[in-house]
């Protein structure tokens, strides 16, 4: 099966279960004929994407090969994993999610680390994230996977009211935005709370969300890239005078939030 790209961040436990069912094979999938793809899993302590001599390897890490069926292996004590005897065809790889194991995330790709920031492995240098074409002569020995210590700062960014000086009876939109400032992809969520007098007619904004009372609650289950900003909002009608505040708030995702003090933003609103 061919993997997608960003949505791969949602595949966590399936790989672990599949690896367990394969008997926890360490280092090598099988040997004989066909192509091979091997690499080293390591802890990228300085987060530069380069496997330095003093940086530790990561043993017992699950890596998947997907194409003509699914095969899983664990890295050995030396951090090495290897798929051999690969039949000719197109393949993608998956380096397992470690967020719940040791709070690390995939390091920046493009140097020694060949997996992207969501743990997916494609043909090296292919901007379209195409699969790796394997023949019986394919010998890839450096398809390495680095992991960095995740530092994530989810924060409330902005509140936007689309109508100047609204009056009772007016219909307009209110948006709140939240962002991920950090070094790793993270789930993004936002809860927009509105004061009484503003009736929520519908949700708005790019974040998947639903309406509950005076709140619009939004969440991306898949992780969003570092630096991303997303919006959750509402189409509202002013049904009576308003004197209160608009609040946008975000909450921890997979990783600890290094600065929860910036998770809430408020803005007063008064409509006579």
GROMACS .gro file of N, CA, C and O in nm, residues 195-258:
model
  256
  195UNK      N    1  -1.950   3.576   2.411
  195UNK     CA    2  -2.041   3.615   2.520
  195UNK      C    3  -2.187   3.601   2.480
  195UNK      O    4  -2.222   3.592   2.362
  196UNK      N    5  -2.274   3.599   2.580
  196UNK     CA    6  -2.418   3.596   2.557
  196UNK      C    7  -2.458   3.720   2.477
  196UNK      O    8  -2.401   3.828   2.491
  197UNK      N    9  -2.560   3.701   2.394
  197UNK     CA   10  -2.605   3.808   2.305
  197UNK      C   11  -2.561   3.784   2.163
  197UNK      O   12  -2.622   3.836   2.069
  198UNK      N   13  -2.453   3.709   2.145
  198UNK     CA   14  -2.408   3.669   2.012
  198UNK      C   15  -2.455   3.526   1.987
  198UNK      O   16  -2.408   3.432   2.053
  199UNK      N   17  -2.547   3.509   1.896
  199UNK     CA   18  -2.597   3.377   1.863
  199UNK      C   19  -2.512   3.317   1.751
  199UNK      O   20  -2.495   3.379   1.645
  200UNK      N   21  -2.458   3.199   1.774
  200UNK     CA   22  -2.375   3.133   1.675
  200UNK      C   23  -2.465   3.066   1.572
  200UNK      O   24  -2.543   2.975   1.603
  201UNK      N   25  -2.455   3.112   1.447
  201UNK     CA   26  -2.535   3.056   1.338
  201UNK      C   27  -2.466   2.939   1.271
  201UNK      O   28  -2.532   2.846   1.223
  202UNK      N   29  -2.334   2.944   1.264
  202UNK     CA   30  -2.259   2.837   1.197
  202UNK      C   31  -2.113   2.850   1.236
  202UNK      O   32  -2.067   2.956   1.281
  203UNK      N   33  -2.039   2.742   1.219
  203UNK     CA   34  -1.894   2.745   1.238
  203UNK      C   35  -1.830   2.812   1.117
  203UNK      O   36  -1.889   2.822   1.009
  204UNK      N   37  -1.706   2.856   1.134
  204UNK     CA   38  -1.629   2.917   1.025
  204UNK      C   39  -1.481   2.888   1.048
  204UNK      O   40  -1.441   2.839   1.154
  205UNK      N   41  -1.401   2.919   0.948
  205UNK     CA   42  -1.257   2.897   0.961
  205UNK      C   43  -1.213   2.764   0.904
  205UNK      O   44  -1.294   2.675   0.878
  206UNK      N   45  -1.082   2.749   0.885
  206UNK     CA   46  -1.027   2.631   0.822
  206UNK      C   47  -1.010   2.511   0.913
  206UNK      O   48  -0.989   2.399   0.865
  207UNK      N   49  -1.016   2.530   1.043
  207UNK     CA   50  -0.997   2.419   1.136
  207UNK      C   51  -1.126   2.337   1.148
  207UNK      O   52  -1.234   2.393   1.164
  208UNK      N   53  -1.118   2.203   1.139
  208UNK     CA   54  -1.238   2.122   1.165
  208UNK      C   55  -1.294   2.155   1.303
  208UNK      O   56  -1.219   2.158   1.402
  209UNK      N   57  -1.425   2.180   1.312
  209UNK     CA   58  -1.480   2.227   1.439
  209UNK      C   59  -1.628   2.196   1.447
  209UNK      O   60  -1.693   2.156   1.351
  210UNK      N   61  -1.683   2.217   1.568
  210UNK     CA   62  -1.826   2.201   1.591
  210UNK      C   63  -1.870   2.304   1.695
  210UNK      O   64  -1.788   2.356   1.773
  211UNK      N   65  -2.000   2.333   1.695
  211UNK     CA   66  -2.056   2.433   1.786
  211UNK      C   67  -2.114   2.364   1.908
  211UNK      O   68  -2.186   2.263   1.897
  212UNK      N   69  -2.082   2.419   2.025
  212UNK     CA   70  -2.138   2.368   2.150
  212UNK      C   71  -2.169   2.488   2.239
  212UNK      O   72  -2.078   2.550   2.295
  213UNK      N   73  -2.297   2.521   2.248
  213UNK     CA   74  -2.336   2.638   2.327
  213UNK      C   75  -2.278   2.765   2.271
  213UNK      O   76  -2.296   2.797   2.153
  214UNK      N   77  -2.204   2.839   2.353
  214UNK     CA   78  -2.141   2.964   2.311
  214UNK      C   79  -1.996   2.942   2.267
  214UNK      O   80  -1.919   3.037   2.262
  215UNK      N   81  -1.963   2.819   2.232
  215UNK     CA   82  -1.826   2.789   2.191
  215UNK      C   83  -1.823   2.722   2.053
  215UNK      O   84  -1.915   2.650   2.015
  216UNK      N   85  -1.714   2.750   1.982
  216UNK     CA   86  -1.678   2.672   1.864
  216UNK      C   87  -1.549   2.599   1.899
  216UNK      O   88  -1.448   2.662   1.932
  217UNK      N   89  -1.553   2.467   1.895
  217UNK     CA   90  -1.441   2.384   1.939
  217UNK      C   91  -1.378   2.319   1.817
  217UNK      O   92  -1.444   2.245   1.743
  218UNK      N   93  -1.251   2.349   1.794
  218UNK     CA   94  -1.182   2.299   1.676
  218UNK      C   95  -1.062   2.215   1.709
  218UNK      O   96  -1.001   2.230   1.816
  219UNK      N   97  -1.025   2.126   1.617
  219UNK     CA   98  -0.910   2.039   1.641
  219UNK      C   99  -0.864   1.975   1.511
  219UNK      O  100  -0.945   1.932   1.429
  220UNK      N  101  -0.732   1.973   1.491
  220UNK     CA  102  -0.670   1.891   1.387
  220UNK      C  103  -0.616   1.767   1.454
  220UNK      O  104  -0.527   1.777   1.540
  221UNK      N  105  -0.667   1.652   1.417
  221UNK     CA  106  -0.615   1.528   1.473
  221UNK      C  107  -0.474   1.502   1.423
  221UNK      O  108  -0.385   1.464   1.499
  222UNK      N  109  -0.452   1.526   1.293
  222UNK     CA  110  -0.317   1.510   1.241
  222UNK      C  111  -0.231   1.627   1.286
  222UNK      O  112  -0.280   1.736   1.313
  223UNK      N  113  -0.103   1.603   1.296
  223UNK     CA  114  -0.012   1.708   1.343
  223UNK      C  115   0.014   1.811   1.234
  223UNK      O  116   0.028   1.777   1.117
  224UNK      N  117   0.022   1.935   1.275
  224UNK     CA  118   0.049   2.045   1.184
  224UNK      C  119   0.194   2.087   1.198
  224UNK      O  120   0.252   2.083   1.307
  225UNK      N  121   0.252   2.130   1.088
  225UNK     CA  122   0.395   2.160   1.086
  225UNK      C  123   0.430   2.277   1.178
  225UNK      O  124   0.347   2.363   1.207
  226UNK      N  125   0.554   2.278   1.224
  226UNK     CA  126   0.602   2.387   1.309
  226UNK      C  127   0.591   2.519   1.234
  226UNK      O  128   0.630   2.529   1.118
  227UNK      N  129   0.537   2.621   1.300
  227UNK     CA  130   0.516   2.751   1.237
  227UNK      C  131   0.377   2.770   1.180
  227UNK      O  132   0.342   2.880   1.137
  228UNK      N  133   0.295   2.666   1.181
  228UNK     CA  134   0.161   2.675   1.125
  228UNK      C  135   0.070   2.759   1.214
  228UNK      O  136   0.081   2.757   1.337
  229UNK      N  137  -0.022   2.835   1.152
  229UNK     CA  138  -0.126   2.910   1.221
  229UNK      C  139  -0.260   2.873   1.157
  229UNK      O  140  -0.273   2.874   1.034
  230UNK      N  141  -0.359   2.837   1.239
  230UNK     CA  142  -0.489   2.795   1.189
  230UNK      C  143  -0.600   2.873   1.260
  230UNK      O  144  -0.583   2.922   1.372
  231UNK      N  145  -0.718   2.880   1.191
  231UNK     CA  146  -0.828   2.963   1.240
  231UNK      C  147  -0.951   2.878   1.273
  231UNK      O  148  -0.985   2.784   1.201
  232UNK      N  149  -1.016   2.913   1.383
  232UNK     CA  150  -1.146   2.859   1.418
  232UNK      C  151  -1.238   2.979   1.439
  232UNK      O  152  -1.199   3.080   1.498
  233UNK      N  153  -1.361   2.971   1.385
  233UNK     CA  154  -1.445   3.089   1.391
  233UNK      C  155  -1.593   3.056   1.390
  233UNK      O  156  -1.634   2.940   1.392
  234UNK      N  157  -1.674   3.164   1.386
  234UNK     CA  158  -1.819   3.150   1.390
  234UNK      C  159  -1.884   3.262   1.311
  234UNK      O  160  -1.835   3.377   1.311
  235UNK      N  161  -1.993   3.228   1.244
  235UNK     CA  162  -2.084   3.330   1.191
  235UNK      C  163  -2.187   3.358   1.301
  235UNK      O  164  -2.251   3.265   1.351
  236UNK      N  165  -2.199   3.485   1.341
  236UNK     CA  166  -2.284   3.520   1.455
  236UNK      C  167  -2.387   3.624   1.417
  236UNK      O  168  -2.370   3.700   1.321
  237UNK      N  169  -2.495   3.629   1.498
  237UNK     CA  170  -2.597   3.733   1.486
  237UNK      C  171  -2.611   3.800   1.623
  237UNK      O  172  -2.616   3.730   1.727
  238UNK      N  173  -2.617   3.931   1.623
  238UNK     CA  174  -2.635   4.003   1.749
  238UNK      C  175  -2.784   4.007   1.782
  238UNK      O  176  -2.862   4.074   1.714
  239UNK      N  177  -2.825   3.935   1.887
  239UNK     CA  178  -2.966   3.927   1.922
  239UNK      C  179  -3.005   4.017   2.039
  239UNK      O  180  -3.124   4.038   2.064
  240UNK      N  181  -2.905   4.068   2.110
  240UNK     CA  182  -2.933   4.162   2.220
  240UNK      C  183  -2.803   4.232   2.255
  240UNK      O  184  -2.695   4.192   2.208
  241UNK      N  185  -2.808   4.339   2.334
  241UNK     CA  186  -2.685   4.410   2.369
  241UNK      C  187  -2.581   4.315   2.431
  241UNK      O  188  -2.616   4.221   2.502
  242UNK      N  189  -2.456   4.343   2.400
  242UNK     CA  190  -2.346   4.257   2.443
  242UNK      C  191  -2.245   4.339   2.523
  242UNK      O  192  -2.208   4.450   2.484
  243UNK      N  193  -2.203   4.284   2.635
  243UNK     CA  194  -2.095   4.344   2.713
  243UNK      C  195  -2.014   4.230   2.774
  243UNK      O  196  -2.050   4.176   2.878
  244UNK      N  197  -1.910   4.191   2.708
  244UNK     CA  198  -1.832   4.076   2.754
  244UNK      C  199  -1.699   4.067   2.682
  244UNK      O  200  -1.642   4.169   2.642
  245UNK      N  201  -1.650   3.946   2.665
  245UNK     CA  202  -1.522   3.928   2.598
  245UNK      C  203  -1.526   3.807   2.506
  245UNK      O  204  -1.602   3.713   2.526
  246UNK      N  205  -1.443   3.815   2.403
  246UNK     CA  206  -1.419   3.703   2.313
  246UNK      C  207  -1.291   3.635   2.360
  246UNK      O  208  -1.194   3.703   2.393
  247UNK      N  209  -1.291   3.503   2.362
  247UNK     CA  210  -1.173   3.430   2.408
  247UNK      C  211  -1.136   3.320   2.309
  247UNK      O  212  -1.221   3.245   2.265
  248UNK      N  213  -1.008   3.314   2.274
  248UNK     CA  214  -0.955   3.201   2.198
  248UNK      C  215  -0.850   3.133   2.285
  248UNK      O  216  -0.767   3.199   2.347
  249UNK      N  217  -0.859   3.001   2.293
  249UNK     CA  218  -0.771   2.924   2.382
  249UNK      C  219  -0.726   2.797   2.312
  249UNK      O  220  -0.802   2.735   2.237
  250UNK      N  221  -0.601   2.758   2.337
  250UNK     CA  222  -0.550   2.633   2.284
  250UNK      C  223  -0.498   2.547   2.398
  250UNK      O  224  -0.464   2.599   2.505
  251UNK      N  225  -0.494   2.415   2.375
  251UNK     CA  226  -0.457   2.321   2.479
  251UNK      C  227  -0.347   2.227   2.429
  251UNK      O  228  -0.326   2.213   2.308
  252UNK      N  229  -0.281   2.164   2.522
  252UNK     CA  230  -0.173   2.072   2.490
  252UNK      C  231  -0.216   1.967   2.388
  252UNK      O  232  -0.328   1.916   2.391
  253UNK      N  233  -0.124   1.929   2.299
  253UNK     CA  234  -0.147   1.821   2.205
  253UNK      C  235  -0.075   1.695   2.250
  253UNK      O  236  -0.091   1.650   2.363
  254UNK      N  237   0.009   1.639   2.162
  254UNK     CA  238   0.083   1.517   2.193
  254UNK      C  239   0.197   1.545   2.289
  254UNK      O  240   0.223   1.469   2.383
  255UNK      N  241   0.267   1.656   2.267
  255UNK     CA  242   0.384   1.690   2.347
  255UNK      C  243   0.350   1.793   2.455
  255UNK      O  244   0.253   1.867   2.443
  256UNK      N  245   0.431   1.799   2.562
  256UNK     CA  246   0.411   1.905   2.660
  256UNK      C  247   0.427   2.043   2.596
  256UNK      O  248   0.506   2.059   2.503
  257UNK      N  249   0.352   2.139   2.645
  257UNK     CA  250   0.360   2.277   2.596
  257UNK      C  251   0.463   2.350   2.682
  257UNK      O  252   0.445   2.364   2.803
  258UNK      N  253   0.569   2.400   2.619
  258UNK     CA  254   0.678   2.461   2.696
  258UNK      C  255   0.640   2.597   2.753
  258UNK      O  256   0.707   2.646   2.844
   0.00000   0.00000   0.00000
